[in-house]
Coordinates of C-alpha atoms and ligand atoms in Angstrom, one line a residue:
M132 CA 12.6 -16.1 -193.4
A133 CA 12.3 -14.7 -189.6
N134 CA 14.5 -13.0 -187.4
E135 CA 15.2 -13.6 -183.8
S136 CA 13.1 -11.2 -181.7
K137 CA 15.2 -8.1 -180.9
Q138 CA 12.1 -6.3 -179.6
A139 CA 13.0 -5.5 -176.2
T140 CA 10.1 -3.2 -176.0
W141 CA 7.3 -5.5 -177.1
G142 CA 8.8 -8.9 -177.7
G143 CA 8.0 -10.5 -174.6
R144 CA 5.3 -12.7 -176.0
F145 CA 6.8 -13.7 -179.2
S146 CA 8.9 -16.7 -180.0
E147 CA 10.2 -15.5 -183.3
G148 CA 10.8 -12.2 -184.7
P149 CA 9.1 -10.4 -187.5
A150 CA 9.7 -11.3 -191.0
E151 CA 11.8 -9.2 -193.2
L152 CA 9.0 -7.7 -195.1
M153 CA 7.1 -7.2 -191.8
L154 CA 10.1 -5.0 -190.9
R155 CA 10.1 -3.2 -194.1
I156 CA 6.5 -2.4 -194.4
G157 CA 6.4 -1.7 -190.5
E158 CA 9.2 0.6 -189.9
S159 CA 8.8 4.4 -189.7
V160 CA 12.1 5.3 -188.6
S161 CA 13.2 6.3 -192.1
F162 CA 10.7 9.4 -191.9
D163 CA 9.9 9.9 -188.2
Q164 CA 13.5 10.3 -187.3
R165 CA 13.1 14.0 -187.8
L166 CA 10.9 14.0 -184.8
A167 CA 13.9 13.2 -182.4
P168 CA 14.2 16.7 -180.9
F169 CA 10.5 16.5 -180.0
D170 CA 10.8 12.8 -178.8
V171 CA 13.4 13.7 -176.5
L172 CA 11.8 16.9 -175.1
G173 CA 8.7 14.6 -174.4
S174 CA 10.9 12.0 -172.8
Q175 CA 12.6 14.6 -170.7
A176 CA 9.4 15.9 -169.6
Q177 CA 8.1 12.5 -168.9
A178 CA 11.0 11.6 -166.7
A179 CA 10.6 15.0 -164.8
M180 CA 6.9 14.3 -164.2
L181 CA 7.7 10.6 -163.0
A182 CA 10.2 12.0 -160.4
H183 CA 7.7 14.7 -159.7
V184 CA 5.2 11.9 -158.4
G185 CA 7.7 9.7 -156.8
I186 CA 7.9 6.8 -159.4
I187 CA 11.5 7.4 -160.3
T188 CA 14.1 9.0 -158.0
E189 CA 15.6 12.4 -158.8
A190 CA 18.9 10.6 -159.5
E191 CA 17.0 8.4 -162.4
R192 CA 15.4 11.3 -163.7
D193 CA 18.8 13.2 -163.9
A194 CA 20.5 10.2 -165.5
I195 CA 17.5 9.7 -168.1
Q196 CA 17.6 13.5 -169.0
D197 CA 21.4 13.7 -169.3
G198 CA 21.5 10.6 -171.5
L199 CA 18.5 11.8 -173.6
D200 CA 20.8 15.1 -174.2
Q201 CA 23.5 12.8 -175.2
V202 CA 21.5 10.6 -177.6
L203 CA 20.2 13.9 -179.4
A204 CA 23.7 15.2 -179.7
Q205 CA 24.8 12.2 -181.6
I206 CA 21.7 12.3 -183.8
E207 CA 22.4 15.9 -184.5
A208 CA 25.8 15.2 -185.2
G209 CA 24.8 12.4 -187.7
H210 CA 26.7 9.7 -185.6
F211 CA 23.4 7.8 -184.6
V212 CA 22.9 4.5 -186.1
W213 CA 19.2 4.2 -186.9
N214 CA 17.8 0.6 -187.0
T215 CA 14.8 -0.2 -188.7
E216 CA 14.2 -3.4 -186.7
L217 CA 13.4 -1.0 -183.9
E218 CA 10.6 0.4 -186.0
D219 CA 10.4 4.1 -185.1
V220 CA 12.0 6.8 -183.6
H221 CA 10.7 6.1 -180.2
M222 CA 12.1 2.6 -179.8
N223 CA 15.5 3.8 -181.4
I224 CA 16.0 6.7 -178.9
E225 CA 14.6 4.4 -175.9
Q226 CA 16.9 1.5 -176.8
A227 CA 19.9 3.6 -177.2
L228 CA 19.2 5.3 -174.0
T229 CA 18.7 2.1 -172.1
Q230 CA 22.1 0.8 -173.2
A231 CA 23.8 4.0 -171.6
V232 CA 21.4 4.5 -168.8
P233 CA 19.7 1.2 -167.1
A234 CA 17.2 3.7 -165.4
A235 CA 15.6 4.4 -168.6
A236 CA 13.8 0.9 -168.3
K237 CA 11.4 3.0 -166.4
L238 CA 11.2 6.0 -168.7
H239 CA 8.0 4.4 -170.5
T240 CA 5.9 4.1 -167.3
A241 CA 2.4 5.3 -167.7
R242 CA 3.0 6.0 -171.3
S243 CA 2.6 4.3 -174.6
R244 CA 3.8 5.0 -178.2
N245 CA 0.0 6.0 -178.8
D246 CA 0.3 9.1 -176.7
Q247 CA 3.8 9.6 -177.1
V248 CA 3.7 10.1 -180.9
A249 CA 0.6 12.1 -180.5
T250 CA 2.4 14.4 -178.2
D251 CA 5.7 14.5 -180.5
M252 CA 3.4 15.7 -183.4
R253 CA 1.6 18.1 -181.5
L254 CA 5.1 19.7 -180.6
W255 CA 6.0 19.4 -184.1
F256 CA 2.9 21.0 -185.4
K257 CA 3.6 24.1 -183.1
F258 CA 7.1 24.5 -184.6
A259 CA 6.0 23.8 -188.1
C260 CA 3.4 26.4 -187.8
D261 CA 5.9 28.8 -186.6
Q262 CA 8.1 28.2 -189.6
L263 CA 5.1 28.4 -192.1
T264 CA 4.3 31.8 -190.6
A265 CA 7.8 33.0 -190.8
S266 CA 7.7 32.2 -194.6
L267 CA 4.3 33.7 -195.1
D268 CA 5.6 36.8 -193.7
S269 CA 8.5 37.0 -196.1
V270 CA 6.3 36.5 -199.1
I271 CA 3.8 39.4 -197.7
T272 CA 6.8 41.6 -197.4
S273 CA 7.9 40.8 -201.2
L274 CA 4.4 41.4 -202.3
V275 CA 4.0 44.7 -200.3
D276 CA 7.4 45.9 -201.6
L277 CA 6.6 45.1 -205.2
A278 CA 3.2 46.9 -204.8
D279 CA 4.9 49.8 -203.4
R280 CA 7.1 50.0 -206.6
T281 CA 4.0 49.6 -208.9
Q282 CA 1.6 52.0 -207.2
T283 CA 1.4 54.1 -210.5
V284 CA 1.5 51.2 -213.0
I285 CA -1.9 50.9 -214.4
I286 CA -3.0 47.5 -216.0
P287 CA -6.3 46.2 -217.1
G288 CA -8.1 43.9 -214.3
Y289 CA -9.4 41.0 -215.9
T290 CA -12.5 38.9 -215.3
H291 CA -13.1 35.8 -217.6
L292 CA -9.4 36.6 -218.8
Q293 CA -11.1 39.4 -220.8
R294 CA -10.0 42.9 -220.0
A295 CA -12.3 44.4 -217.5
Q296 CA -11.4 47.7 -215.7
P297 CA -8.1 49.5 -214.8
V298 CA -6.5 48.8 -211.6
S299 CA -3.1 49.5 -210.5
M300 CA -0.8 46.5 -210.5
A301 CA -0.2 47.3 -206.7
H302 CA -3.9 46.8 -206.2
H303 CA -3.9 43.3 -208.0
L304 CA -0.7 42.4 -205.8
L305 CA -2.3 43.4 -202.7
A306 CA -5.1 41.0 -203.5
Y307 CA -2.6 38.2 -202.9
V308 CA -1.5 39.9 -199.5
E309 CA -5.1 39.5 -198.4
M310 CA -5.1 35.7 -199.3
F311 CA -1.6 35.2 -197.4
D312 CA -2.8 37.1 -194.4
R313 CA -6.0 34.8 -194.1
D314 CA -3.4 31.9 -194.6
R315 CA -1.4 33.2 -191.4
T316 CA -5.0 33.2 -189.5
R317 CA -5.5 29.5 -190.5
V318 CA -1.9 28.5 -189.7
A319 CA -2.3 30.4 -186.1
A320 CA -5.6 28.2 -185.7
V321 CA -3.7 25.0 -186.3
K322 CA -1.1 25.8 -183.8
E323 CA -3.6 26.6 -181.2
E324 CA -5.5 23.3 -182.0
A325 CA -2.2 21.5 -181.6
N326 CA -1.5 23.2 -178.3
V327 CA -3.0 20.4 -176.1
C328 CA -1.1 17.6 -174.2
P329 CA -2.3 13.8 -174.9
L330 CA 0.5 12.5 -172.6
G331 CA -1.0 10.3 -170.1
S332 CA -3.8 9.0 -172.5
G333 CA -1.6 5.9 -172.4
A334 CA -2.5 3.4 -175.3
I335 CA -6.3 4.1 -175.0
A336 CA -7.4 4.2 -171.3
G337 CA -4.8 6.3 -169.2
T338 CA -3.1 4.6 -166.4
T339 CA -3.7 3.5 -163.0
L340 CA -0.6 4.9 -161.7
P341 CA -0.6 8.4 -159.9
I342 CA 0.9 10.5 -162.6
D343 CA 0.3 14.3 -163.0
R344 CA -0.9 15.4 -166.4
E345 CA -1.0 19.1 -165.7
F346 CA 2.6 18.8 -164.8
V347 CA 3.9 17.5 -167.9
A348 CA 1.8 19.6 -170.0
K349 CA 3.2 22.8 -168.5
L350 CA 6.6 21.5 -169.0
L351 CA 6.0 20.9 -172.7
G352 CA 4.6 24.5 -173.1
F353 CA 1.1 23.0 -173.7
V354 CA -0.6 26.1 -171.8
D355 CA -3.2 28.7 -172.2
A356 CA -2.6 32.4 -172.3
D357 CA -2.7 32.6 -168.4
G358 CA -0.1 29.6 -168.1
N359 CA -2.6 26.6 -167.2
A360 CA -2.1 23.4 -168.4
K361 CA -4.0 22.2 -171.5
C362 CA -4.5 18.4 -171.4
T363 CA -6.7 16.6 -173.8
P364 CA -10.0 15.5 -172.0
N365 CA -10.6 12.2 -173.6
S366 CA -8.0 9.5 -173.7
M367 CA -9.5 7.7 -176.7
D368 CA -9.7 10.9 -178.7
A369 CA -6.3 11.9 -177.8
V370 CA -4.7 8.7 -179.0
S371 CA -6.8 8.5 -182.4
D372 CA -7.4 12.3 -183.2
R373 CA -5.7 13.4 -186.3
D374 CA -7.5 16.5 -187.0
A375 CA -4.6 18.8 -186.5
F376 CA -2.8 16.8 -189.4
I377 CA -6.0 17.4 -191.5
G378 CA -5.9 21.0 -190.5
F379 CA -2.2 21.7 -191.0
A380 CA -2.3 19.8 -194.6
S381 CA -5.6 21.9 -195.3
A382 CA -3.6 25.1 -194.4
C383 CA -0.8 24.2 -196.7
A384 CA -3.2 23.2 -199.4
T385 CA -4.7 26.4 -199.4
I386 CA -1.4 28.2 -199.3
G387 CA -0.5 26.2 -202.4
V388 CA -3.8 27.2 -204.1
H389 CA -2.8 31.0 -203.4
L390 CA 0.6 30.4 -204.6
S391 CA -0.5 28.7 -207.7
R392 CA -2.9 31.3 -208.7
L393 CA -0.3 34.0 -208.2
S394 CA 2.2 32.0 -210.2
E395 CA -0.5 31.7 -213.0
D396 CA -0.6 35.2 -213.1
F397 CA 2.9 35.8 -213.4
I398 CA 3.3 33.3 -216.0
L399 CA 0.7 35.1 -218.1
W400 CA 2.2 38.7 -217.3
S401 CA 5.6 37.3 -218.4
S402 CA 4.7 36.0 -221.7
A403 CA 5.1 38.0 -224.8
E404 CA 1.5 38.2 -225.2
F405 CA 1.2 40.3 -222.0
G406 CA 4.6 41.4 -221.3
F407 CA 3.6 43.1 -218.1
V408 CA 6.4 42.1 -216.0
K409 CA 10.1 40.8 -216.4
L410 CA 11.2 38.0 -214.2
P411 CA 14.7 37.7 -212.8
D412 CA 17.1 35.4 -214.5
A413 CA 17.6 33.8 -211.4
F414 CA 14.3 32.3 -211.2
T415 CA 13.9 31.4 -214.9
T416 CA 15.6 28.7 -217.1
G417 CA 16.6 28.3 -220.7
S418 CA 15.7 25.8 -223.2
S419 CA 18.2 23.1 -224.3
L420 CA 17.0 23.6 -227.8
M421 CA 15.5 27.2 -228.4
P422 CA 18.3 29.7 -227.7
Q423 CA 15.7 32.6 -227.1
K424 CA 13.6 31.0 -224.5
K425 CA 13.4 32.1 -221.0
N426 CA 11.0 30.0 -219.1
P427 CA 9.0 30.8 -215.9
D428 CA 9.9 27.4 -214.2
A429 CA 9.9 28.5 -210.8
F430 CA 6.3 29.7 -211.1
E431 CA 5.3 26.6 -213.2
L432 CA 7.0 24.1 -210.4
I433 CA 5.0 26.1 -207.7
R434 CA 1.8 25.6 -209.7
G435 CA 2.7 22.0 -209.9
K436 CA 3.7 21.3 -206.3
S437 CA 0.6 23.0 -205.2
A438 CA -1.1 19.7 -206.4
R439 CA 1.0 17.6 -204.0
L440 CA -0.1 19.7 -201.2
T441 CA -4.0 19.1 -202.1
G442 CA -3.1 15.5 -202.6
N443 CA -1.5 15.3 -199.1
L444 CA -4.7 16.6 -197.7
Q445 CA -6.9 14.1 -199.6
M446 CA -4.6 11.4 -198.3
L447 CA -5.1 12.2 -194.7
L448 CA -8.8 12.6 -195.1
T449 CA -9.2 9.3 -197.0
M450 CA -7.0 7.3 -194.2
V451 CA -8.8 8.6 -191.1
K452 CA -12.4 8.3 -192.4
G453 CA -13.1 4.4 -192.1
L454 CA -11.1 3.9 -188.9
P455 CA -12.6 2.5 -185.6
L456 CA -11.6 4.0 -182.5
T457 CA -8.9 4.3 -181.5
Y458 CA -5.3 3.9 -182.5
N459 CA -4.7 1.8 -185.7
R460 CA -1.4 1.2 -187.4
D461 CA -2.7 2.9 -190.3
L462 CA -2.2 6.1 -188.5
Q463 CA 1.8 5.6 -188.8
E464 CA 1.2 6.8 -192.3
D465 CA 0.0 10.1 -191.2
K466 CA 3.5 11.6 -190.9
P467 CA 4.8 11.5 -194.6
P468 CA 2.0 13.8 -195.9
V469 CA 2.3 16.6 -193.2
F470 CA 6.3 16.6 -193.7
D471 CA 5.9 16.8 -197.3
S472 CA 3.5 19.7 -196.9
L473 CA 5.7 21.6 -194.7
D474 CA 8.6 21.1 -196.7
Q475 CA 7.0 22.0 -200.1
S476 CA 5.2 24.8 -198.6
L477 CA 8.5 26.5 -197.2
L478 CA 10.2 25.9 -200.4
M479 CA 7.2 27.4 -202.5
L480 CA 6.8 30.4 -200.2
D481 CA 10.6 31.2 -200.0
S482 CA 11.1 30.7 -203.8
V483 CA 8.2 33.1 -204.4
A484 CA 9.5 35.8 -201.7
A485 CA 12.8 35.6 -203.3
C486 CA 11.7 35.5 -207.0
L487 CA 9.2 38.7 -206.5
H488 CA 12.4 40.9 -205.3
G489 CA 13.7 40.6 -208.8
V490 CA 10.6 41.2 -210.7
T491 CA 10.1 44.6 -212.7
A492 CA 7.2 45.9 -214.2
N493 CA 7.5 46.7 -218.1
E494 CA 5.5 50.2 -217.8
A495 CA 5.5 50.8 -221.4
R496 CA 3.6 47.3 -222.2
C497 CA 1.1 47.9 -219.3
A498 CA 0.3 51.4 -220.6
E499 CA -0.3 49.9 -224.0
A500 CA -2.7 47.3 -222.4
V501 CA -4.5 49.7 -220.5
A502 CA -5.0 52.3 -223.2
D503 CA -7.9 50.5 -224.5
P504 CA -10.7 53.2 -223.9
A505 CA -13.2 50.1 -223.7
L506 CA -11.9 49.4 -220.1
L507 CA -13.7 52.7 -219.1
A508 CA -17.1 51.9 -220.7
T509 CA -18.6 51.1 -217.1
D510 CA -17.3 54.8 -216.1
V511 CA -19.4 56.1 -219.2
V512 CA -22.5 54.1 -217.5
D513 CA -21.6 55.9 -214.2
Y514 CA -21.6 59.4 -215.9
L515 CA -25.1 58.9 -217.2
V516 CA -26.3 57.6 -213.8
E517 CA -24.9 61.0 -212.3
K518 CA -27.0 62.7 -214.8
G519 CA -30.1 60.9 -213.7
V520 CA -30.3 58.2 -216.1
A521 CA -31.5 54.9 -214.9
F522 CA -28.4 52.2 -214.4
R523 CA -30.2 49.6 -216.7
E524 CA -31.0 52.4 -219.5
A525 CA -27.3 53.7 -219.1
H526 CA -25.9 50.3 -219.6
H527 CA -27.8 49.9 -222.9
V528 CA -27.0 53.1 -224.1
V529 CA -23.2 52.4 -223.6
G530 CA -23.4 49.1 -225.1
A531 CA -24.9 51.0 -228.1
L532 CA -21.7 53.4 -228.0
V533 CA -19.5 50.2 -227.9
G534 CA -21.5 48.5 -230.7
L535 CA -20.9 52.0 -233.0
S536 CA -17.3 51.8 -232.1
E537 CA -16.9 48.4 -233.4
K538 CA -19.2 49.3 -236.7
L539 CA -17.2 52.4 -237.3
E540 CA -13.8 50.7 -236.5
T541 CA -13.2 54.0 -234.3
A542 CA -11.8 53.8 -230.7
L543 CA -15.0 54.3 -228.2
N544 CA -13.4 57.8 -227.0
E545 CA -12.9 59.1 -230.6
L546 CA -16.5 58.5 -231.6
P547 CA -17.8 61.7 -233.7
Y548 CA -19.9 63.6 -231.2
D549 CA -22.8 64.1 -233.7
E550 CA -23.0 60.3 -233.8
V551 CA -22.9 59.9 -230.0
S552 CA -25.4 62.6 -229.2
K553 CA -28.0 60.7 -231.3
I554 CA -27.6 57.8 -229.0
H555 CA -28.8 59.6 -225.6
P556 CA -29.5 63.4 -225.0
Q557 CA -27.7 63.1 -221.9
L558 CA -24.4 62.3 -223.6
G559 CA -23.1 65.8 -223.3
E560 CA -20.2 67.1 -225.3
D561 CA -18.0 66.3 -222.2
W562 CA -19.0 62.7 -222.4
N563 CA -15.5 61.6 -223.3
R564 CA -13.8 63.3 -220.3
V565 CA -14.3 60.0 -218.8
F566 CA -11.5 58.6 -220.6
D567 CA -8.9 59.4 -218.2
L568 CA -7.2 56.8 -216.3
K569 CA -6.0 59.0 -213.6
R570 CA -9.6 60.4 -213.1
A571 CA -11.0 56.8 -213.2
L572 CA -8.8 55.7 -210.4
E573 CA -9.1 58.8 -208.3
A574 CA -12.8 58.2 -208.4
R575 CA -12.4 55.0 -206.6
E576 CA -11.5 55.9 -203.1
K577 CA -14.0 53.9 -201.0
I578 CA -12.8 51.1 -198.8
G579 CA -11.3 48.3 -200.6
M580 CA -11.3 50.0 -204.0
P581 CA -8.2 50.7 -206.3
G582 CA -8.0 54.5 -205.6
P583 CA -4.5 55.6 -205.2
K584 CA -5.0 56.7 -201.5
Q585 CA -6.7 53.5 -200.8
V586 CA -3.8 51.4 -202.2
A587 CA -1.3 53.5 -200.4
A588 CA -3.0 53.3 -197.0
R589 CA -3.3 49.6 -197.4
I590 CA 0.7 49.4 -198.1
A591 CA 1.0 51.4 -195.1
H592 CA -1.2 49.0 -193.0
W593 CA 0.9 45.9 -194.2
R594 CA 4.1 47.7 -193.4
E595 CA 3.1 48.2 -189.9
Ligands
LIG282 N1 5.6 4.5 -185.2 C1 4.0 4.5 -184.7 C2 3.2 5.6 -185.4 O1 3.7 6.5 -185.8 C3 4.1 4.9 -183.1 C4 2.9 4.2 -182.6 C5 2.9 2.7 -182.4 N2 1.8 2.4 -181.6 C6 1.4 1.0 -181.7 N3 0.5 0.7 -181.2 N4 2.2 0.3 -182.4 O2 2.2 5.5 -185.5

């Protein structure tokens, strides 16, 4: 069943309209309507440029710009009626405008939806990157606050999920701050990559009309640090390049991986087995069956949602890889994954930031876990090395002490000295002064180590 062609924008050569199913598979307005503010900005700049080069009059420009303001106001008020028969946000806005402003029939001069959507998306990426950065900032602030509160809480650090060496909880948390700070750098790089104006590339090969690409680029804020216009240098690349999409989805996927690892740590730490932290009630849920349960759902959901973020990246890479130059309609599917990546990343980051505010450390349980003297076995090795014993030999000697402790079922630091002294002559009577957590941490004050001064300095650094 075919419709009559309502396609004022491209319907000229068609004698019948698209099938119902063609409309359903072809429409993107259900998801690209969120580009409306950027589409309006782009069109207002386009109108300004067309007037600037004399293709339209100043009166026509003003009518178009005012009309676009009114269309956007209607959209923002929720009064605009989106029509899927008009396919996408671009044609919906243009047709509504044309009904009110006859001069709007000139707006699409020297432009194609191909360079138009590329421009809208680059504006959107710049906006989205600012939102991501703000949410990354709040996670970093929450982590630094919690690190500040846990500078003196010592816990075992783990490798292979086996107790390894003591660290402050603050040092552990600050590891995540490093990750989210690198994420900020990645997001800033995507924003910079997006900061180039494709307008004027047309459908594929630009235009014969006397447009001014720099003028429109500057109006839209596509400029370098000195205020010089940044225009895409190849029209074919400009309409088919989706690298910023991939870069954006990749930055979100990496943020998701970091959030997921953090979530996993907090899920473990809040279990009865660890008991290092108490999660706020507001970010946990109960069980409909087991009255005692308090489940770390927020962190579990974040761990789950991180899979969505990697999926979105995968989708984009797969979609683009086999496409011949230049624009292919496949590329319409590029928007849902990046919109979803932004929405989910913001939700995940904001939830973690808020949840961490309510986290408290259970100092007694941490102290219990870190009391295991075997966590300082490596420090005994260092003690021997300081006495001139070769590292490999010292390692072996301490291994023998650990074996002895297991055999005698006696804590490493409580082994009888007459047994200890038999193992190596350099194990002096003072050998077990090593088993002092405060001393162990204070001995680690080189850059990047968990010494209390290092940790405090890093907290001060992030506070700046
Ligand atoms: N809605 C389209 C998209 O997002 C706009 C570009 C359409 N271009 C075309 N040649 N049909 O990709």
